[in-house]
XYZ file of C-alpha atoms in Angstrom:
685
model
C -103.586 107.799 -9.036
C -105.604 104.557 -9.017
C -105.981 104.655 -12.802
C -102.245 105.287 -13.163
C -101.518 102.095 -11.210
C -103.832 100.115 -13.489
C -102.292 101.640 -16.620
C -98.755 100.852 -15.460
C -99.636 97.197 -14.923
C -101.457 97.134 -18.270
C -98.462 98.594 -20.137
C -96.182 96.055 -18.449
C -98.476 93.204 -19.481
C -98.594 94.373 -23.100
C -94.790 94.462 -23.095
C -94.600 90.957 -21.635
C -97.206 89.618 -24.075
C -95.171 91.107 -26.912
C -91.996 89.466 -25.617
C -93.675 86.083 -25.253
C -95.255 86.416 -28.696
C -91.936 87.237 -30.347
C -90.219 84.328 -28.582
C -92.903 81.835 -29.664
C -93.098 83.048 -33.264
C -89.308 83.039 -33.612
C -89.045 79.590 -32.054
C -91.622 78.222 -34.491
C -90.045 80.089 -37.407
C -93.302 81.914 -38.152
C -93.046 85.304 -39.823
C -94.124 88.121 -37.520
C -96.797 90.000 -39.410
C -97.826 92.883 -37.214
C -98.165 93.023 -33.443
C -96.892 90.013 -31.486
C -98.875 90.794 -28.319
C -102.068 88.909 -29.346
C -100.177 85.631 -29.738
C -98.198 86.307 -26.590
C -101.477 86.868 -24.750
C -102.925 83.482 -25.758
C -99.699 81.620 -24.898
C -99.492 83.431 -21.554
C -103.120 82.674 -20.685
C -102.872 79.022 -21.734
C -99.813 78.482 -19.538
C -101.625 80.098 -16.630
C -104.643 77.858 -17.160
C -102.507 74.717 -17.120
C -100.870 75.802 -13.864
C -104.213 76.807 -12.353
C -105.891 73.428 -12.926
C -104.621 71.826 -9.665
C -106.011 74.737 -7.612
C -109.310 74.570 -9.485
C -109.620 70.798 -9.144
C -108.636 70.496 -5.495
C -109.845 73.903 -4.248
C -106.382 74.941 -3.149
C -105.491 78.255 -1.547
C -105.287 81.482 -3.552
C -101.565 81.309 -2.802
C -101.353 78.696 -5.572
C -102.758 81.261 -8.014
C -100.241 83.832 -6.806
C -97.305 81.438 -7.132
C -98.373 80.113 -10.543
C -98.953 83.613 -11.873
C -95.546 84.805 -10.733
C -93.894 81.825 -12.426
C -95.459 82.712 -15.781
C -94.831 86.430 -15.238
C -91.159 85.816 -14.497
C -90.772 83.591 -17.565
C -92.550 86.205 -19.680
C -90.375 88.992 -18.264
C -87.180 87.077 -18.998
C -88.294 86.410 -22.574
C -89.171 90.091 -22.942
C -85.765 91.212 -21.654
C -84.038 88.712 -23.931
C -85.870 90.156 -26.932
C -86.119 93.727 -25.672
C -84.917 95.317 -28.920
C -87.470 93.379 -30.955
C -90.167 94.186 -28.399
C -89.510 97.922 -28.683
C -89.483 97.722 -32.498
C -92.711 95.720 -32.506
C -94.524 98.243 -30.327
C -93.042 101.487 -31.678
C -94.520 101.346 -35.170
C -96.917 103.480 -37.186
C -99.795 101.077 -36.556
C -99.412 101.711 -32.817
C -100.912 105.157 -33.400
C -104.047 103.445 -34.745
C -104.262 101.216 -31.666
C -103.739 104.169 -29.320
C -106.418 106.160 -31.163
C -108.925 103.349 -30.706
C -107.805 102.994 -27.081
C -108.544 106.654 -26.364
C -111.992 106.394 -27.949
C -112.636 103.217 -25.932
C -111.743 105.007 -22.674
C -114.024 107.940 -23.510
C -116.950 105.704 -24.425
C -116.462 103.240 -21.551
C -116.379 106.103 -19.063
C -119.877 107.064 -20.228
C -121.440 103.597 -20.010
C -122.956 101.592 -17.179
C -122.664 97.809 -16.968
C -126.266 97.078 -15.987
C -124.936 95.513 -12.805
C -128.383 94.671 -11.502
C -129.722 92.632 -14.413
C -126.631 91.455 -16.320
C -124.050 88.773 -15.490
C -121.654 91.478 -14.273
C -122.091 90.800 -10.528
C -121.432 87.098 -11.026
C -118.090 87.707 -12.741
C -117.075 90.616 -10.520
C -117.950 88.718 -7.337
C -116.064 85.674 -8.640
C -112.948 87.776 -9.125
C -113.224 89.559 -5.774
C -114.105 86.684 -3.466
C -111.285 84.431 -4.665
C -108.650 86.951 -3.555
C -106.767 85.539 -0.553
C -109.358 82.786 -0.116
C -108.315 79.571 1.627
C -110.250 77.308 -0.748
C -110.607 78.497 -4.316
C -114.151 78.683 -5.749
C -115.820 77.391 -2.578
C -118.713 79.842 -2.552
C -121.867 80.864 -4.381
C -120.918 83.364 -7.079
C -123.964 85.546 -6.445
C -124.729 85.430 -2.727
C -121.213 84.650 -1.509
C -122.411 81.845 0.755
C -119.226 79.887 1.534
C -118.748 76.151 1.818
C -119.694 74.769 -1.603
C -118.896 75.339 -5.262
C -121.569 76.933 -7.400
C -121.655 75.628 -10.978
C -119.049 73.439 -12.649
C -119.296 75.448 -15.877
C -117.710 78.452 -14.185
C -114.973 76.787 -12.170
C -112.232 76.237 -14.744
C -111.794 79.625 -16.367
C -108.323 80.797 -15.407
C -109.031 84.219 -16.896
C -111.022 85.142 -13.784
C -108.372 83.822 -11.419
C -105.755 85.813 -13.309
C -108.012 88.840 -12.833
C -108.065 88.085 -9.084
C -104.268 87.950 -9.175
C -104.106 91.334 -10.923
C -106.349 92.834 -8.227
C -104.013 91.390 -5.603
C -100.881 92.487 -7.480
C -101.983 96.104 -7.815
C -102.855 96.141 -4.098
C -99.674 94.437 -2.822
C -98.743 97.465 -0.637
C -102.132 97.170 1.065
C -102.224 93.374 1.443
C -98.603 92.825 2.521
C -97.675 96.097 4.239
C -101.043 97.511 5.267
C -100.358 100.782 3.471
C -103.129 103.060 2.157
C -103.896 103.480 -1.531
C -106.163 100.454 -1.968
C -107.675 100.241 -5.463
C -111.180 98.779 -5.504
C -111.531 95.404 -7.209
C -114.428 96.623 -9.333
C -112.246 99.337 -10.834
C -109.379 96.960 -11.628
C -111.729 94.321 -13.013
C -113.839 96.559 -15.231
C -111.287 99.120 -16.361
C -108.178 96.959 -16.271
C -109.610 93.972 -18.123
C -111.670 96.213 -20.407
C -108.639 98.207 -21.505
C -106.707 94.968 -21.964
C -109.425 93.726 -24.316
C -109.368 97.014 -26.228
C -105.622 96.858 -26.819
C -105.368 93.152 -27.684
C -108.416 93.190 -29.962
C -107.307 96.372 -31.747
C -103.828 94.968 -32.320
C -105.273 91.767 -33.718
C -107.740 93.567 -35.990
C -104.942 95.734 -37.379
C -102.905 92.562 -37.941
C -105.592 90.757 -39.933
C -106.439 93.747 -42.130
C -102.775 94.497 -42.861
C -102.257 90.779 -43.576
C -104.173 91.066 -46.854
C -101.898 93.855 -48.153
C -104.720 95.580 -49.991
C -103.525 97.800 -52.829
C -106.356 100.299 -52.437
C -105.282 102.118 -49.270
C -108.522 104.077 -49.012
C -110.504 100.841 -48.975
C -108.058 99.463 -46.385
C -108.737 102.541 -44.264
C -112.506 102.002 -44.644
C -112.118 98.399 -43.435
C -109.972 99.487 -40.491
C -112.396 102.248 -39.563
C -115.416 99.961 -39.813
C -113.928 96.970 -37.974
C -112.221 98.929 -35.205
C -115.041 101.393 -34.514
C -118.172 99.455 -35.487
C -117.664 95.686 -35.183
C -115.497 96.168 -32.103
C -117.858 98.704 -30.501
C -120.991 96.585 -30.236
C -122.304 97.321 -26.760
C -120.881 94.195 -25.123
C -117.416 94.782 -26.585
C -117.316 98.037 -24.633
C -119.721 97.870 -21.677
C -118.882 94.208 -21.036
C -115.344 94.276 -22.403
C -114.103 92.751 -19.144
C -116.211 89.589 -19.584
C -114.502 86.342 -20.468
C -117.271 85.891 -23.041
C -116.104 89.014 -24.867
C -112.633 87.520 -25.177
C -114.376 84.333 -26.390
C -115.435 86.025 -29.621
C -111.979 87.517 -30.120
C -110.303 84.136 -29.648
C -112.796 82.412 -31.949
C -111.847 84.984 -34.575
C -108.182 84.342 -33.909
C -108.662 80.577 -34.234
C -110.284 80.943 -37.668
C -107.582 83.377 -38.819
C -104.689 81.104 -37.901
C -106.382 78.091 -39.502
C -106.796 80.252 -42.623
C -103.185 81.401 -42.447
C -101.940 77.819 -41.972
C -103.732 76.728 -45.151
C -102.688 79.807 -47.110
C -98.980 79.895 -46.245
C -98.491 76.101 -46.037
C -96.153 76.645 -43.089
C -96.717 73.585 -40.906
C -95.359 75.353 -37.849
C -98.344 77.729 -37.794
C -100.563 74.862 -36.679
C -98.739 74.713 -33.346
C -100.159 78.131 -32.455
C -103.731 76.807 -32.701
C -103.730 74.740 -29.451
C -102.646 77.844 -27.526
C -105.557 79.820 -28.966
C -107.984 77.039 -28.015
C -106.491 76.829 -24.521
C -106.796 80.583 -24.010
C -110.402 80.537 -25.219
C -111.306 77.814 -22.741
C -109.586 79.825 -20.009
C -111.915 82.746 -20.774
C -115.302 81.137 -21.318
C -116.913 77.729 -20.861
C -118.988 78.294 -24.013
C -115.760 78.489 -26.002
C -115.804 74.704 -25.702
C -118.732 74.604 -28.122
C -117.504 77.474 -30.304
C -114.053 75.935 -30.765
C -115.643 72.533 -31.388
C -117.709 74.017 -34.213
C -114.680 75.718 -35.802
C -112.434 72.668 -35.488
C -115.213 70.407 -36.761
C -115.454 72.541 -39.909
C -111.676 72.539 -40.291
C -111.512 68.749 -39.856
C -114.224 68.178 -42.455
C -112.401 70.385 -44.939
C -109.089 68.618 -44.341
C -110.683 65.203 -44.776
C -112.452 66.320 -47.960
C -109.206 67.590 -49.537
C -107.398 64.494 -48.172
C -104.622 66.394 -46.432
C -101.978 64.093 -45.006
C -101.740 63.763 -41.220
C -105.203 65.283 -40.773
C -106.080 63.012 -37.854
C -102.790 63.746 -36.083
C -103.077 67.477 -36.734
C -106.612 67.582 -35.376
C -105.546 65.667 -32.282
C -102.999 68.431 -31.641
C -105.652 71.118 -32.051
C -108.146 69.491 -29.674
C -105.604 68.675 -26.945
C -106.711 71.644 -24.747
C -110.331 70.542 -25.202
C -109.392 66.991 -24.158
C -107.688 68.292 -21.008
C -110.559 70.653 -20.194
C -113.231 67.988 -20.742
C -111.361 65.464 -18.612
C -110.953 67.947 -15.754
C -114.585 69.036 -15.889
C -116.015 65.512 -16.076
C -113.754 64.279 -13.286
C -115.568 66.776 -11.066
C -119.115 66.304 -12.377
C -119.151 62.580 -13.250
C -116.144 60.584 -12.130
C -116.946 57.608 -14.371
C -117.129 59.690 -17.554
C -114.059 61.605 -16.432
C -112.134 58.389 -15.860
C -113.195 57.106 -19.280
C -112.021 60.332 -20.918
C -108.722 60.148 -19.062
C -108.087 56.548 -20.152
C -108.993 57.160 -23.806
C -107.024 60.403 -24.133
C -104.003 59.065 -22.242
C -103.946 55.922 -24.365
C -104.039 57.936 -27.574
C -101.684 60.808 -26.729
C -99.114 58.629 -24.977
C -99.319 55.778 -27.448
C -99.858 57.467 -30.799
C -96.283 56.768 -31.862
C -96.613 53.034 -31.227
C -97.243 50.781 -34.199
C -100.781 49.562 -33.274
C -102.158 53.075 -32.694
C -100.364 54.491 -35.736
C -101.910 51.758 -37.855
C -105.336 52.502 -36.363
C -104.915 56.217 -37.122
C -103.971 55.468 -40.723
C -107.022 53.222 -41.159
C -109.403 55.802 -39.645
C -107.884 58.565 -41.739
C -108.170 56.510 -44.939
C -111.810 55.699 -44.171
C -112.634 59.368 -43.590
C -110.775 60.434 -46.738
C -112.939 58.096 -48.784
C -116.256 58.854 -47.080
C -115.977 62.411 -45.762
C -118.646 63.967 -47.978
C -121.113 61.159 -47.296
C -120.529 61.249 -43.522
C -120.350 64.987 -42.894
C -122.771 66.325 -45.501
C -125.429 63.619 -45.432
C -125.188 61.229 -42.483
C -124.477 63.796 -39.753
C -127.077 66.418 -40.850
C -129.761 63.779 -41.440
C -129.070 62.152 -38.078
C -129.267 65.578 -36.383
C -132.547 66.361 -38.148
C -134.073 63.031 -37.141
C -132.887 63.324 -33.532
C -134.234 66.872 -33.326
C -137.597 65.652 -34.598
C -137.607 62.898 -31.973
C -136.907 65.390 -29.168
C -139.557 67.838 -30.398
C -142.312 65.264 -30.811
C -141.564 62.807 -28.013
C -140.070 65.150 -25.398
C -142.244 68.257 -25.717
C -141.122 69.492 -22.295
C -137.612 70.161 -23.666
C -137.184 73.935 -23.676
C -134.898 74.406 -26.656
C -137.237 73.142 -29.335
C -137.991 74.330 -32.856
C -139.696 77.518 -31.676
C -136.757 78.487 -29.454
C -134.635 78.892 -32.580
C -136.773 81.814 -33.746
C -136.632 83.825 -30.531
C -134.813 87.149 -30.319
C -131.666 85.858 -28.617
C -130.068 89.296 -28.466
C -132.586 90.198 -25.760
C -130.726 88.036 -23.256
C -127.300 87.380 -24.706
C -124.367 89.194 -26.262
C -125.168 88.409 -29.899
C -126.522 90.261 -32.899
C -129.461 89.330 -35.082
C -128.464 88.645 -38.680
C -131.868 87.537 -39.984
C -133.338 91.053 -40.557
C -136.184 90.216 -38.151
C -135.055 91.804 -34.865
C -132.485 94.312 -36.138
C -132.679 98.072 -36.607
C -132.354 99.504 -40.096
C -128.714 100.461 -39.627
C -127.858 96.868 -38.679
C -129.869 95.528 -41.601
C -127.820 97.565 -44.053
C -124.782 95.648 -42.821
C -126.758 92.401 -42.696
C -127.524 92.809 -46.401
C -123.829 93.283 -47.141
C -122.895 90.289 -44.983
C -125.257 87.927 -46.776
C -124.212 89.241 -50.192
C -120.641 88.480 -49.143
C -121.654 84.981 -48.051
C -123.180 84.312 -51.473
C -120.091 85.624 -53.260
C -117.743 83.469 -51.167
C -119.849 80.365 -51.843
C -119.831 81.064 -55.589
C -116.335 82.410 -56.191
C -114.016 80.893 -53.554
C -111.013 79.524 -55.476
C -108.001 79.269 -53.182
C -107.483 76.556 -50.610
C -107.932 78.938 -47.686
C -111.033 80.594 -49.138
C -112.573 77.199 -49.828
C -112.106 76.462 -46.131
C -114.097 79.608 -45.294
C -116.729 78.523 -47.817
C -117.039 75.062 -46.280
C -117.150 76.521 -42.782
C -120.017 78.805 -43.819
C -121.949 75.901 -45.344
C -121.434 73.605 -42.365
C -122.425 76.288 -39.870
C -125.584 77.066 -41.844
C -126.639 73.490 -42.538
C -125.474 71.734 -39.359
C -125.011 74.172 -36.481
C -127.549 76.905 -37.304
C -130.134 74.871 -39.160
C -133.517 75.191 -37.352
C -134.115 71.498 -38.107
C -130.900 70.419 -36.324
C -130.407 72.890 -33.479
C -132.556 70.950 -31.028
C -130.109 68.051 -31.367
C -127.149 70.429 -31.096
C -128.644 71.907 -27.915
C -129.533 68.548 -26.397
C -126.172 66.868 -27.060
C -123.595 69.654 -27.002
C -124.528 73.297 -26.591
C -127.579 73.548 -24.322
C -129.432 76.846 -24.839
C -126.539 78.763 -26.428
C -126.332 76.971 -29.789
C -127.036 80.329 -31.454
C -123.608 81.559 -30.384
C -122.145 79.710 -33.369
C -123.240 82.776 -35.302
C -119.909 84.129 -33.982
C -118.209 81.594 -36.251
C -120.184 82.805 -39.245
C -119.877 86.538 -38.580
C -116.856 87.886 -36.709
C -114.263 90.560 -37.508
C -112.177 88.185 -39.662
C -114.951 86.476 -41.624
C -116.710 89.824 -42.119
C -113.443 91.192 -43.481
C -113.311 88.404 -46.068
C -116.960 88.940 -46.997
C -116.400 92.675 -47.480
C -113.281 92.070 -49.573
C -115.267 89.745 -51.851
C -117.894 92.451 -52.305
C -115.190 94.986 -53.115
C -113.587 92.669 -55.661
C -116.961 92.221 -57.359
C -117.474 95.996 -57.798
C -113.931 97.373 -57.882
C -114.183 98.373 -61.541
C -117.498 100.160 -60.993
C -116.487 103.392 -59.296
C -119.979 104.515 -58.339
C -120.796 101.258 -56.543
C -117.351 101.252 -54.946
C -117.936 104.746 -53.543
C -121.387 103.796 -52.276
C -119.941 100.700 -50.610
C -117.167 102.655 -48.898
C -119.621 105.406 -47.929
C -121.792 102.784 -46.183
C -118.810 101.422 -44.195
C -117.890 104.912 -43.002
C -121.473 106.017 -42.515
C -122.623 103.173 -40.257
C -119.695 103.856 -37.928
C -120.517 107.551 -37.602
C -124.242 106.929 -37.230
C -123.733 104.029 -34.792
C -121.815 106.236 -32.369
C -123.807 109.421 -32.982
C -127.133 107.666 -32.402
C -125.802 106.230 -29.139
C -124.796 109.647 -27.798
C -128.061 111.217 -28.986
C -130.153 108.502 -27.351
C -131.582 106.827 -30.463
C -132.157 103.098 -30.105
C -130.379 102.355 -33.396
C -127.040 103.239 -31.789
C -124.281 100.774 -31.022
C -124.550 101.114 -27.227
C -127.485 103.491 -26.615
C -129.048 101.662 -23.652
C -125.752 101.560 -21.772
C -124.943 105.178 -22.596
C -128.297 106.334 -21.181
C -127.775 104.196 -18.065
C -124.295 105.637 -17.664
C -125.666 109.123 -17.037
C -126.492 108.101 -13.446
C -123.376 106.014 -12.855
C -119.973 106.641 -11.301
C -117.664 106.373 -14.322
C -114.820 104.719 -12.400
C -116.853 102.332 -10.239
C -119.808 101.600 -12.554
C -122.504 101.950 -9.880
C -124.793 104.834 -8.924
C -123.225 107.615 -6.771
C -125.513 107.097 -3.771
C -124.826 103.351 -3.916
C -121.091 104.039 -3.912
C -121.388 106.347 -0.890
C -123.391 103.814 1.100
C -120.986 100.972 0.295
C -117.946 103.070 1.235
C -119.618 103.932 4.534
C -120.284 100.253 5.212
C -116.656 99.409 4.403
C -115.505 101.835 7.077
C -118.086 100.490 9.510
C -116.882 96.907 8.955
C -113.328 97.645 10.052
C -114.539 96.795 13.560
C -116.470 93.683 12.513
C -114.929 90.409 13.853
C -113.178 88.562 11.006
C -114.193 85.145 12.283
C -117.891 86.090 12.244
C -119.739 85.513 8.965
C -120.976 88.895 7.747
C -124.597 88.615 6.605
C -126.341 91.440 4.772
C -129.529 92.373 2.983
C -128.842 94.765 0.150
C -130.979 96.633 -2.338
C -127.744 98.240 -3.530
C -125.934 96.860 -6.581
C -122.343 95.644 -6.580
C -121.960 95.528 -2.810
C -120.162 92.165 -2.792
C -117.563 93.319 -5.304
C -116.507 95.864 -2.683
C -117.161 93.579 0.303
C -116.586 90.031 -1.020
C -116.605 88.439 2.440
C -120.291 89.270 2.870
C -123.083 86.732 2.526
C -125.862 88.576 0.703
C -129.037 86.606 1.385
C -130.886 87.905 -1.675
C -129.412 89.123 -4.942
C -130.869 90.419 -8.189
C -130.743 86.843 -9.459
C -133.583 85.949 -7.087
C -135.837 88.210 -9.124
C -135.418 85.982 -12.207
C -135.122 82.605 -10.472
C -137.660 82.252 -7.633
C -136.644 78.643 -6.962
C -133.253 79.684 -5.561
C -134.656 81.994 -2.877
C -133.833 80.809 0.622
C -137.254 82.047 1.749
C -139.956 83.369 -0.557
C -141.780 85.370 2.120
C -138.587 87.000 3.382
C -137.676 87.888 -0.218
C -141.028 89.583 -0.810
C -140.524 91.613 2.351
C -136.962 92.753 1.576
C -136.789 93.182 -2.180
C -136.874 96.369 -4.220
C -140.206 97.514 -5.616
C -139.832 98.346 -9.286
C -142.039 100.919 -10.991
C -143.214 98.483 -13.655
C -144.417 95.819 -11.216
C -147.846 95.269 -9.771
C -148.031 96.152 -6.073
C -149.201 93.563 -3.539
C -151.031 94.341 -0.287
C -150.706 91.017 1.505
C -146.960 91.046 2.194
C -146.379 90.419 5.952
C -143.954 93.267 6.650
C -144.583 92.851 10.371
C -142.411 89.706 10.203
C -139.353 91.619 8.959
C -137.542 91.667 12.304
C -138.416 88.019 12.916
C -136.651 87.023 9.688
C -133.715 89.341 10.355
C -133.172 87.616 13.689
C -133.661 84.097 12.282
C -131.134 84.676 9.483
C -128.726 86.530 11.769
C -128.601 89.608 9.517
C -125.903 92.091 10.503
C -126.559 94.986 8.122
C -129.096 96.082 5.554
C -128.761 98.579 2.712
C -132.253 99.804 1.863
C -133.551 102.031 -0.924
C -136.209 103.314 1.428
C -138.180 105.248 -1.196
C -138.759 101.976 -3.053
C -139.652 99.851 -0.044
C -140.789 102.208 2.747
C -142.727 99.440 4.517
C -139.583 97.361 5.037
C -137.659 100.448 6.098
C -140.296 101.316 8.702
C -140.493 97.815 10.153
C -136.716 97.428 10.426
C -136.535 100.536 12.596
C -137.772 98.254 15.388
C -134.711 95.999 15.264
C -132.042 97.969 13.376
C -130.297 101.308 13.876
C -129.834 103.693 10.935
C -126.144 104.521 10.593
C -126.122 106.353 7.264
C -128.677 108.043 5.003
C -127.689 109.185 1.506
C -131.140 110.509 0.740
C -131.903 107.377 -1.276
C -130.114 104.570 0.577
C -130.003 103.834 4.289
C -127.379 101.661 5.932
C -128.764 99.911 9.011
C -127.186 97.698 11.678
C -128.986 95.126 13.805
C -129.486 96.181 17.416
């Protein structure tokens, strides 16, 4: 029944996104090529983000999120009803069967995976969604521990995607929140399954759109591309296990941004460019790192436009970066009021005055200068300056972490990226890496059309400016911090990979044997990628998460004994005074997603970052003991009850087989209420 509720809301949203997409595309006189829901999604999310900004800036009540969301939902519903015939036609098409097929496979696979809730970013995002529901001051808490009273990190405060997720949790549970009726659906289920399935549908629709856009004559090759992109590229572990992350949508929206820039250049329909700001706005609503990703893409687009001397380039680019200007102003107004004020003055002066004669003349002069000097500036001055600045940082600031050597680390160990350098990849990935780089070479050599030359220039700029080991220290220091390597998403994503594969096909299309081998590889890596995952081989697409999923509740994404202990504590807390801050110690994962009002003194994050622990000794006493760690004998367990009293701990959830000393000591000051055989729930006496 709970899943049915989520599916009903999801189906309604897809219908509304389709209605909004059709309305926007028709208004802009842009031909609808495929599903309209992806464009409707980005417009919907951008409008939400704009309405959410006041609540995010001034820490308003969650009621603002509810009201803003209903405004956009009502507008979207009205547009859907107005275009209901077109909506039905857009959704009831042959390609819908493809999307539904992928959706079913996604559900099967996702049900088998765990989300590594202890060591991934999952608890941060899930807690963020849960604790903002019905809160009096939005974002005023620590995302991990739940300690109220102060915001956590400015980088995570302005993503409306998570507040929309909070709204969806509230919406599905309206009977519970407003009428007190039973049937409450846990936030973790709505967040993981609801947002994950939303990603599956939107991404599949968009992938079908971009492949059908090329109208390939060889339908078998088109099928191979669909099969590969939908079931391989879109089934990397994070696009399934972490499909509910805003960062997963980041890659999708980066792909969408490149595609619509490509389509704008190809079709020469000036109205297409007005879709781009919505894509940028939606990306920023999903992930703070989209700021850098979109900057890299738009930088490449701007350079190309200046090189080909396209009229109104400066004005067009100012339209594209408008969401970035708003986002940057909002963020800096909170972190550095002087920089924020400067941004506000500069942007306001330009956007409000760009039709006045002095500013128009200035724009023309700047544009003319860049037309005449684009190659010198962007291919020589900028890269050389970045190389020199990187050298300065490396030699004169050796303490800076993201130096030359950082570039060569295996970034996929701690982030949702792939390795494309053949160094850290498995053989099955390296087969595709070989094809990718062959495609890159072919595009650089043979790109002829305006739109393909844009892809060529984007590849060159990414390689020589953004992913050059001699420049990345400067990129990190000035713009991207430690995640500069994420620009690999600009180089290799479902759309650019599609172009690379098409170029390979065109080079061998008259050589049947090579064509068959090529198509066999595309089909084969998909089958092997999934088969290896289910068989437990490390070369699989999502092997680690499939193995972890064997001991996980498929609906709630935590271990069964953890789920039982949390549900017991939920029942126990029905008698806990609401005006009393609930303080817990938990060795159980995901507890705050179920009980967001709790202050969890120590979280899994304390394991990685010792400097954030409120008390190092107390942490050593209470934490889990992992099998791979060295055991210490000098931990003062006898002080356990002293700390529990000092920190006013109400409850503890203890894996007593992993820390029997702490369990034994707490018997002196806590009563055991529940024992699952692995986890005990205790209450202070």
